[in-house]
Tab-separated table of C-alpha atoms in Angstrom:
chain	number	residue	atom	x	y	z
M	1	UNK	CA	56.684	21.012	26.041
M	2	UNK	CA	58.090	17.516	26.277
M	3	UNK	CA	61.606	18.858	26.385
M	4	UNK	CA	60.859	20.831	29.547
M	5	UNK	CA	59.419	17.872	31.452
M	6	UNK	CA	61.191	17.012	34.658
M	7	UNK	CA	59.587	13.623	35.237
M	8	UNK	CA	58.100	10.847	33.238
M	9	UNK	CA	54.711	11.259	34.894
M	10	UNK	CA	54.588	14.907	33.935
M	11	UNK	CA	55.610	14.036	30.426
M	12	UNK	CA	52.895	11.405	30.274
M	13	UNK	CA	50.322	13.870	31.526
M	14	UNK	CA	51.422	16.525	29.102
M	15	UNK	CA	51.507	14.093	26.229
M	16	UNK	CA	47.987	12.978	27.028
M	17	UNK	CA	46.858	16.604	27.112
M	18	UNK	CA	48.422	17.166	23.717
M	19	UNK	CA	46.810	14.064	22.261
M	20	UNK	CA	43.296	14.913	23.431
M	21	UNK	CA	42.374	17.094	20.443
M	22	UNK	CA	43.695	14.529	18.010
M	23	UNK	CA	40.663	12.256	18.382
M	24	UNK	CA	38.016	14.856	17.480
M	25	UNK	CA	40.262	16.182	14.712
M	26	UNK	CA	40.635	12.744	13.160
M	27	UNK	CA	36.920	12.154	13.626
M	28	UNK	CA	36.176	15.458	11.916
M	29	UNK	CA	38.479	14.596	9.008
M	30	UNK	CA	36.828	11.232	8.576
M	31	UNK	CA	33.402	12.860	8.629
M	32	UNK	CA	34.531	15.398	6.019
M	33	UNK	CA	35.903	12.665	3.759
M	34	UNK	CA	32.738	10.636	4.191
M	35	UNK	CA	30.568	13.670	3.364
M	36	UNK	CA	32.548	14.505	0.213
M	37	UNK	CA	32.687	10.917	-1.034
M	38	UNK	CA	29.001	10.315	-0.374
M	39	UNK	CA	28.106	13.598	-2.141
M	40	UNK	CA	30.143	12.621	-5.221
M	41	UNK	CA	28.676	9.111	-5.257
M	42	UNK	CA	25.159	10.486	-4.825
M	43	UNK	CA	25.748	12.862	-7.745
M	44	UNK	CA	26.862	9.969	-9.954
M	45	UNK	CA	23.880	7.944	-8.795
M	46	UNK	CA	21.442	10.743	-9.636
M	47	UNK	CA	23.110	11.035	-13.045
M	48	UNK	CA	22.458	7.350	-13.704
M	49	UNK	CA	18.856	7.625	-12.481
M	50	UNK	CA	18.412	10.671	-14.703
M	51	UNK	CA	19.139	8.395	-17.660
M	52	UNK	CA	15.707	6.818	-17.076
M	53	UNK	CA	13.885	10.164	-17.341
M	54	UNK	CA	12.320	11.310	-20.592
M	55	UNK	CA	11.963	15.053	-21.073
M	56	UNK	CA	8.538	14.619	-22.686
M	57	UNK	CA	7.118	12.813	-19.646
M	58	UNK	CA	8.852	15.212	-17.265
M	59	UNK	CA	7.299	18.178	-19.040
M	60	UNK	CA	3.902	16.445	-18.911
M	61	UNK	CA	4.185	16.246	-15.093
M	62	UNK	CA	5.072	19.938	-14.939
M	63	UNK	CA	2.213	20.970	-17.229
M	64	UNK	CA	-0.322	18.866	-15.334
M	65	UNK	CA	1.123	18.713	-11.806
M	66	UNK	CA	-1.639	16.630	-10.235
M	67	UNK	CA	0.766	13.944	-9.069
M	68	UNK	CA	3.232	16.573	-7.808
M	69	UNK	CA	0.434	18.306	-5.873
M	70	UNK	CA	-0.569	15.040	-4.183
M	71	UNK	CA	3.076	14.383	-3.300
M	72	UNK	CA	3.565	17.853	-1.817
M	73	UNK	CA	0.364	17.454	0.191
M	74	UNK	CA	1.763	14.230	1.633
M	75	UNK	CA	5.193	15.767	2.243
M	76	UNK	CA	4.198	19.006	3.966
M	77	UNK	CA	0.686	18.081	5.093
M	78	UNK	CA	0.657	14.469	6.307
M	79	UNK	CA	4.246	14.141	7.548
M	80	UNK	CA	4.336	17.245	9.832
M	81	UNK	CA	0.889	16.377	11.174
M	82	UNK	CA	1.988	12.789	11.830
M	83	UNK	CA	5.116	14.039	13.627
M	84	UNK	CA	3.031	16.339	15.805
M	85	UNK	CA	0.552	13.580	16.714
M	86	UNK	CA	3.376	11.172	17.564
M	87	UNK	CA	5.089	13.742	19.773
M	88	UNK	CA	1.817	14.415	21.632
M	89	UNK	CA	0.821	10.744	21.890
M	90	UNK	CA	4.154	9.621	23.371
M	91	UNK	CA	4.461	12.697	25.654
M	92	UNK	CA	7.975	13.468	24.466
M	93	UNK	CA	10.311	15.928	26.127
M	94	UNK	CA	10.612	19.281	24.341
M	95	UNK	CA	14.020	18.499	22.826
M	96	UNK	CA	12.881	15.105	21.584
M	97	UNK	CA	9.594	16.479	20.254
M	98	UNK	CA	11.460	19.150	18.264
M	99	UNK	CA	13.698	16.485	16.724
M	100	UNK	CA	10.616	14.513	15.591
M	101	UNK	CA	8.949	17.661	14.224
M	102	UNK	CA	12.053	18.758	12.318
M	103	UNK	CA	12.222	15.333	10.707
M	104	UNK	CA	8.563	15.512	9.732
M	105	UNK	CA	8.985	18.960	8.149
M	106	UNK	CA	12.040	18.029	6.047
M	107	UNK	CA	11.673	17.478	2.282
M	108	UNK	CA	12.005	14.115	0.588
M	109	UNK	CA	15.400	12.466	0.308
M	110	UNK	CA	17.164	11.107	-2.756
M	111	UNK	CA	17.026	7.576	-1.334
M	112	UNK	CA	13.392	7.435	-2.480
M	113	UNK	CA	14.523	7.761	-6.100
M	114	UNK	CA	16.581	4.576	-5.818
M	115	UNK	CA	13.745	2.581	-4.259
M	116	UNK	CA	11.274	3.955	-6.823
M	117	UNK	CA	13.473	2.637	-9.619
M	118	UNK	CA	13.652	-0.796	-7.994
M	119	UNK	CA	9.850	-1.071	-7.643
M	120	UNK	CA	9.287	0.111	-11.239
M	121	UNK	CA	7.598	3.331	-10.177
M	122	UNK	CA	7.254	6.579	-12.090
M	123	UNK	CA	10.840	7.869	-12.155
M	124	UNK	CA	9.827	11.134	-13.824
M	125	UNK	CA	7.391	11.842	-10.985
M	126	UNK	CA	9.870	10.692	-8.324
M	127	UNK	CA	12.659	13.039	-9.367
M	128	UNK	CA	10.192	15.889	-9.954
M	129	UNK	CA	8.696	15.377	-6.483
M	130	UNK	CA	12.116	15.322	-4.798
M	131	UNK	CA	13.145	18.528	-6.577
M	132	UNK	CA	9.854	20.328	-5.926
M	133	UNK	CA	9.715	19.320	-2.252
M	134	UNK	CA	13.306	20.506	-1.719
M	135	UNK	CA	12.473	23.804	-3.414
M	136	UNK	CA	9.227	24.171	-1.459
M	137	UNK	CA	11.115	23.510	1.777
M	138	UNK	CA	12.543	27.041	1.555
M	139	UNK	CA	9.153	28.339	2.632
M	140	UNK	CA	7.238	25.339	3.955
M	141	UNK	CA	9.796	24.248	6.562
M	142	UNK	CA	9.708	27.568	8.496
M	143	UNK	CA	5.921	27.712	8.233
M	144	UNK	CA	5.304	24.137	9.416
M	145	UNK	CA	7.850	24.388	12.223
M	146	UNK	CA	6.361	27.673	13.426
M	147	UNK	CA	2.846	26.203	13.526
M	148	UNK	CA	3.656	22.855	15.116
M	149	UNK	CA	6.242	23.982	17.685
M	150	UNK	CA	3.968	26.557	19.347
M	151	UNK	CA	2.884	24.205	22.189
M	152	UNK	CA	6.502	23.811	23.379
M	153	UNK	CA	7.436	27.546	23.621
M	154	UNK	CA	10.991	27.295	22.320
M	155	UNK	CA	13.451	29.777	23.783
M	156	UNK	CA	15.769	29.733	20.782
M	157	UNK	CA	14.891	30.157	17.127
M	158	UNK	CA	15.261	27.220	14.769
M	159	UNK	CA	17.880	27.834	12.084
M	160	UNK	CA	16.687	26.749	8.643
M	161	UNK	CA	19.674	25.301	6.699
M	162	UNK	CA	19.147	27.330	3.523
M	163	UNK	CA	22.689	26.614	2.378
M	164	UNK	CA	22.120	22.890	2.754
M	165	UNK	CA	18.867	23.156	0.808
M	166	UNK	CA	20.660	25.007	-1.987
M	167	UNK	CA	23.452	22.426	-2.144
M	168	UNK	CA	20.877	19.639	-2.260
M	169	UNK	CA	19.082	21.306	-5.164
M	170	UNK	CA	22.336	21.724	-7.102
M	171	UNK	CA	23.472	18.136	-6.440
M	172	UNK	CA	20.053	16.912	-7.541
M	173	UNK	CA	19.207	18.969	-10.610
M	174	UNK	CA	22.560	19.159	-12.417
M	175	UNK	CA	23.325	15.378	-12.498
M	176	UNK	CA	19.710	14.599	-13.431
M	177	UNK	CA	19.826	17.164	-16.255
M	178	UNK	CA	22.958	15.512	-17.650
M	179	UNK	CA	21.265	12.113	-17.363
M	180	UNK	CA	18.206	13.342	-19.270
M	181	UNK	CA	20.472	14.692	-22.029
M	182	UNK	CA	22.362	11.372	-22.283
M	183	UNK	CA	19.063	9.477	-22.462
M	184	UNK	CA	17.929	11.780	-25.266
M	185	UNK	CA	21.124	11.532	-27.322
M	186	UNK	CA	22.267	7.981	-26.602
M	187	UNK	CA	19.286	5.858	-25.431
M	188	UNK	CA	21.111	2.509	-25.733
M	189	UNK	CA	24.083	3.648	-23.655
M	190	UNK	CA	21.763	5.208	-21.083
M	191	UNK	CA	20.213	1.796	-20.337
M	192	UNK	CA	23.659	0.388	-19.531
M	193	UNK	CA	24.448	3.371	-17.293
M	194	UNK	CA	21.093	2.888	-15.553
M	195	UNK	CA	21.790	-0.778	-14.755
M	196	UNK	CA	25.219	0.059	-13.354
M	197	UNK	CA	23.749	2.921	-11.335
M	198	UNK	CA	21.136	0.654	-9.768
M	199	UNK	CA	23.863	-1.698	-8.492
M	200	UNK	CA	26.036	1.173	-7.292
M	201	UNK	CA	22.998	2.680	-5.546
M	202	UNK	CA	22.424	-0.465	-3.494
M	203	UNK	CA	26.076	-0.625	-2.458
M	204	UNK	CA	26.065	3.095	-1.638
M	205	UNK	CA	23.036	2.771	0.617
M	206	UNK	CA	24.694	-0.010	2.604
M	207	UNK	CA	27.968	1.921	2.888
M	208	UNK	CA	26.178	5.101	4.004
M	209	UNK	CA	24.195	3.155	6.618
M	210	UNK	CA	27.270	1.442	8.089
M	211	UNK	CA	29.459	4.548	7.979
M	212	UNK	CA	26.720	6.681	9.512
M	213	UNK	CA	26.395	4.303	12.448
M	214	UNK	CA	30.177	4.168	12.976
M	215	UNK	CA	30.744	7.923	12.741
M	216	UNK	CA	27.804	8.786	14.981
M	217	UNK	CA	28.247	6.027	17.550
M	218	UNK	CA	28.734	8.631	20.270
M	219	UNK	CA	25.313	10.145	19.575
M	220	UNK	CA	23.272	7.021	20.252
M	221	UNK	CA	21.239	6.566	23.407
M	222	UNK	CA	18.948	3.809	24.563
M	223	UNK	CA	15.663	5.719	24.556
M	224	UNK	CA	13.078	3.103	23.632
M	225	UNK	CA	10.416	5.732	22.952
M	226	UNK	CA	12.457	7.481	20.265
M	227	UNK	CA	13.435	4.157	18.706
M	228	UNK	CA	9.769	3.140	18.571
M	229	UNK	CA	8.770	6.413	16.907
M	230	UNK	CA	11.653	6.188	14.448
M	231	UNK	CA	10.407	2.713	13.498
M	232	UNK	CA	6.717	3.498	12.984
M	233	UNK	CA	7.089	7.033	11.569
M	234	UNK	CA	8.374	6.049	8.085
M	235	UNK	CA	5.867	3.187	7.916
M	236	UNK	CA	3.008	5.612	8.586
M	237	UNK	CA	4.389	7.883	5.875
M	238	UNK	CA	4.539	5.083	3.302
M	239	UNK	CA	1.031	3.824	4.060
M	240	UNK	CA	-0.559	7.294	4.247
M	241	UNK	CA	1.081	8.378	0.999
M	242	UNK	CA	-0.094	5.241	-0.784
M	243	UNK	CA	-3.672	5.602	0.470
M	244	UNK	CA	-3.894	9.287	-0.458
M	245	UNK	CA	-2.538	8.558	-3.937
M	246	UNK	CA	-5.067	5.738	-4.258
M	247	UNK	CA	-7.944	7.988	-3.170
M	248	UNK	CA	-6.963	10.583	-5.784
M	249	UNK	CA	-7.118	7.887	-8.504
M	250	UNK	CA	-3.421	7.840	-9.331
M	251	UNK	CA	-2.013	4.971	-11.374
M	252	UNK	CA	-0.308	2.061	-9.610
M	253	UNK	CA	3.242	3.195	-10.504
M	254	UNK	CA	2.398	6.668	-9.207
M	255	UNK	CA	0.932	5.217	-5.994
M	256	UNK	CA	4.160	3.335	-5.321
M	257	UNK	CA	6.198	6.440	-6.119
M	258	UNK	CA	4.214	8.779	-3.848
M	259	UNK	CA	4.290	6.214	-1.017
M	260	UNK	CA	8.085	5.938	-1.130
M	261	UNK	CA	8.554	9.693	-1.522
M	262	UNK	CA	6.351	10.401	1.494
M	263	UNK	CA	8.095	8.112	3.971
M	264	UNK	CA	11.684	8.856	2.850
M	265	UNK	CA	12.966	12.083	4.431
M	266	UNK	CA	16.189	14.049	3.978
M	267	UNK	CA	18.157	12.853	7.014
M	268	UNK	CA	21.215	15.017	6.384
M	269	UNK	CA	19.113	18.188	6.299
M	270	UNK	CA	17.472	17.265	9.607
M	271	UNK	CA	20.836	16.630	11.290
M	272	UNK	CA	22.276	19.887	9.917
M	273	UNK	CA	19.301	21.883	11.184
M	274	UNK	CA	19.549	20.377	14.680
M	275	UNK	CA	23.291	21.067	14.860
M	276	UNK	CA	22.771	24.693	13.826
M	277	UNK	CA	19.943	25.306	16.298
M	278	UNK	CA	20.889	23.548	19.549
M	279	UNK	CA	23.811	23.143	21.921
M	280	UNK	CA	25.901	20.010	22.286
M	281	UNK	CA	24.128	19.139	25.546
M	282	UNK	CA	20.729	19.318	23.867
M	283	UNK	CA	21.925	17.363	20.835
M	284	UNK	CA	22.590	14.328	23.016
M	285	UNK	CA	18.811	13.875	23.360
M	286	UNK	CA	18.096	14.676	19.698
M	287	UNK	CA	20.614	13.183	17.276
M	288	UNK	CA	19.722	9.577	17.955
M	289	UNK	CA	16.286	10.052	16.392
M	290	UNK	CA	17.299	11.090	12.841
M	291	UNK	CA	20.000	8.416	12.804
M	292	UNK	CA	17.541	5.719	13.829
M	293	UNK	CA	14.958	7.085	11.396
M	294	UNK	CA	17.494	6.834	8.568
M	295	UNK	CA	18.290	3.208	9.373
M	296	UNK	CA	14.637	2.167	9.639
M	297	UNK	CA	13.909	4.146	6.471
M	298	UNK	CA	16.460	2.035	4.587
M	299	UNK	CA	15.139	-1.154	6.183
M	300	UNK	CA	11.544	-0.329	5.198
M	301	UNK	CA	12.639	0.509	1.670
M	302	UNK	CA	14.460	-2.796	1.227
M	303	UNK	CA	11.461	-4.690	2.629
M	304	UNK	CA	9.090	-2.890	0.219
M	305	UNK	CA	11.381	-3.695	-2.717
M	306	UNK	CA	11.630	-7.349	-1.647
M	307	UNK	CA	7.847	-7.627	-1.265
M	308	UNK	CA	7.315	-6.085	-4.704
M	309	UNK	CA	9.823	-8.425	-6.352
M	310	UNK	CA	8.121	-11.432	-4.758
M	311	UNK	CA	4.734	-10.157	-5.939
M	312	UNK	CA	6.031	-9.720	-9.493
M	313	UNK	CA	7.553	-13.192	-9.488
M	314	UNK	CA	4.283	-14.686	-8.288
M	315	UNK	CA	2.355	-12.909	-11.046
M	316	UNK	CA	4.874	-14.095	-13.627
M	317	UNK	CA	4.508	-17.715	-12.460
M	318	UNK	CA	0.701	-17.456	-12.593
M	319	UNK	CA	0.813	-16.032	-16.114
M	320	UNK	CA	3.196	-18.793	-17.132
M	321	UNK	CA	0.828	-21.463	-15.793
M	322	UNK	CA	-2.124	-19.844	-17.587
M	323	UNK	CA	-0.184	-19.691	-20.835
M	324	UNK	CA	0.813	-23.354	-20.486
M	325	UNK	CA	-2.771	-24.490	-19.749
M	326	UNK	CA	-4.183	-22.393	-22.589
M	327	UNK	CA	-1.592	-23.823	-24.975
M	328	UNK	CA	-2.472	-27.373	-23.906
M	329	UNK	CA	-6.184	-26.629	-24.331
M	330	UNK	CA	-5.539	-25.194	-27.768
M	331	UNK	CA	-3.647	-28.324	-28.858
M	332	UNK	CA	-6.421	-30.595	-27.512
M	333	UNK	CA	-9.085	-28.576	-29.278
M	334	UNK	CA	-7.082	-28.615	-32.472
M	335	UNK	CA	-6.606	-32.417	-32.378
M	336	UNK	CA	-10.317	-32.869	-31.632
M	337	UNK	CA	-11.268	-30.697	-34.595
M	338	UNK	CA	-8.942	-32.730	-36.802
M	339	UNK	CA	-10.646	-35.973	-35.683
M	340	UNK	CA	-14.109	-34.528	-36.277
M	341	UNK	CA	-13.086	-33.313	-39.737
M	342	UNK	CA	-11.678	-36.743	-40.608
M	343	UNK	CA	-14.852	-38.487	-39.450
M	344	UNK	CA	-16.961	-36.043	-41.456
M	345	UNK	CA	-14.931	-36.722	-44.589
M	346	UNK	CA	-15.239	-40.490	-44.108
M	347	UNK	CA	-19.023	-40.215	-43.803
M	348	UNK	CA	-19.197	-38.131	-46.960
M	349	UNK	CA	-17.101	-40.666	-48.848
M	350	UNK	CA	-19.385	-43.509	-47.752
M	351	UNK	CA	-22.448	-41.536	-48.779
M	352	UNK	CA	-20.933	-40.832	-52.184
M	353	UNK	CA	-20.036	-44.509	-52.820
M	354	UNK	CA	-23.339	-46.090	-51.647
M	355	UNK	CA	-25.767	-46.572	-54.691
M	356	UNK	CA	-29.306	-45.268	-54.415
M	357	UNK	CA	-32.537	-45.697	-56.441
M	358	UNK	CA	-32.350	-44.381	-60.009
M	359	UNK	CA	-34.385	-41.406	-61.110
M	360	UNK	CA	-36.164	-43.165	-64.021
M	361	UNK	CA	-37.451	-45.933	-61.777
M	362	UNK	CA	-38.794	-43.358	-59.305
M	363	UNK	CA	-40.509	-41.509	-62.088
M	364	UNK	CA	-42.014	-44.680	-63.488
M	365	UNK	CA	-43.250	-45.697	-60.095
M	366	UNK	CA	-44.797	-42.289	-59.497
M	367	UNK	CA	-46.409	-41.752	-62.908
M	368	UNK	CA	-47.400	-45.200	-64.241
M	369	UNK	CA	-50.355	-47.239	-62.955
M	370	UNK	CA	-49.660	-50.209	-60.792
M	371	UNK	CA	-50.524	-52.604	-63.526
M	372	UNK	CA	-47.744	-51.290	-65.739
M	373	UNK	CA	-44.935	-51.316	-63.163
M	374	UNK	CA	-43.668	-54.636	-64.323
M	375	UNK	CA	-43.329	-53.366	-67.887
M	376	UNK	CA	-41.302	-50.434	-66.679
M	377	UNK	CA	-38.844	-52.756	-64.952
C-alpha cells in the first residue's frame, strides 16, 4: 500500500490506518503473557501452600464438614445478599447492579489462602473451602444470579464461565495435591518450600495488582458510587464471615480463615463472566467495579495481616514481661526462704547449746520434802 502512495500525506494516513490494529494486538499479547505467567506463578504458590496441609486434618474436615458448611453459607448466602442490598441501597443502574451481583455470587479466590497462611489460620480449612466453593459455583452461581437479578429484568442471559471454573479447579487441586504429597514424604523440605512460597506470594500479589491496573487502565471510570461499594463490600464480607463463624462456636483460627475466605472473591471469574455476557459499550460501566474490588480486597488483606502481626507482637511482649516478673518474684521468694531457713538453724543451734536444769534436780525438788532440799543439792 505504501508503494502506491502518490503523496506523503496519503502515505501518512495509510500508515496510520495500518498501525491502528497494532495497539490492541500488542495489548492482547501482553494480557495473554500476563495471564499465562500469573497462572503458572499461582500454581507454584498453591503447591507451596499445599506443603502446609496434612492429609489427616484435611480428611477430618471432609468427614465433619461443619466449618466447610459455615464457609459455604457465608460465600453463597451472605455475599449475594450483601451485593443485592448494596445495589438497592445505592440505587445503581442496571449494568452496575449486575456487576455488583456477579461479584457477590462468585466463589472464593486463591488470594485468601495466602492471607490465611500469614494470619496463622486453618490452612486445611482454607484450601478445602476454596475448592468446595469453586465446585459449588457450578450450580450456585446460576441459582443466585437468577434469584437476585429478577428486579432488573435483564434482556440477555448471563453466561456462566464453566470453562473458567474448570480451569480454576484444576489449577487449584493438582498443585495442592502435589504439595500434600511432598509434606507427607519430606516434611523438613516442605517447611523450606512453604517459607519461600510465602515470600513469593507477597511479591506475586503486588505484581498482579500493578499489572492489572496498567493493563486495564482503559476500563477505569470515576464513578464514586462504585468505588465506595468496592471499598465497603469486602469489609462487610470479612466482618460478617467472622461473626457467623464466632456464633457457630468455631475456633479462633477457623474464624480468621472463614472471615478471609468470605471477603476474598475470584476477580478473574467475575471479569470473564462480564466479558462473555455483555457488549463493549456495557462493559465500560461494569469493569471498573471488579478491578476496584480486587485492589481494595488486597488492601484489606494486607491491613488484616498487619493488625494480626501487631496483636501477636503485643501478646508476646506481655508474656515476656510476665515471665520476667514471675522469675524475679521466684528469685526473691527463694532468697527469703533461704534467710528464714538460716535464721531457723541459728535458733536451733542456740537452743541446743544453752544449758537447762538437770533431770535429777527436778526430780529431787518434786519428790523430796522442803526440809531435805539442801541435802539433795
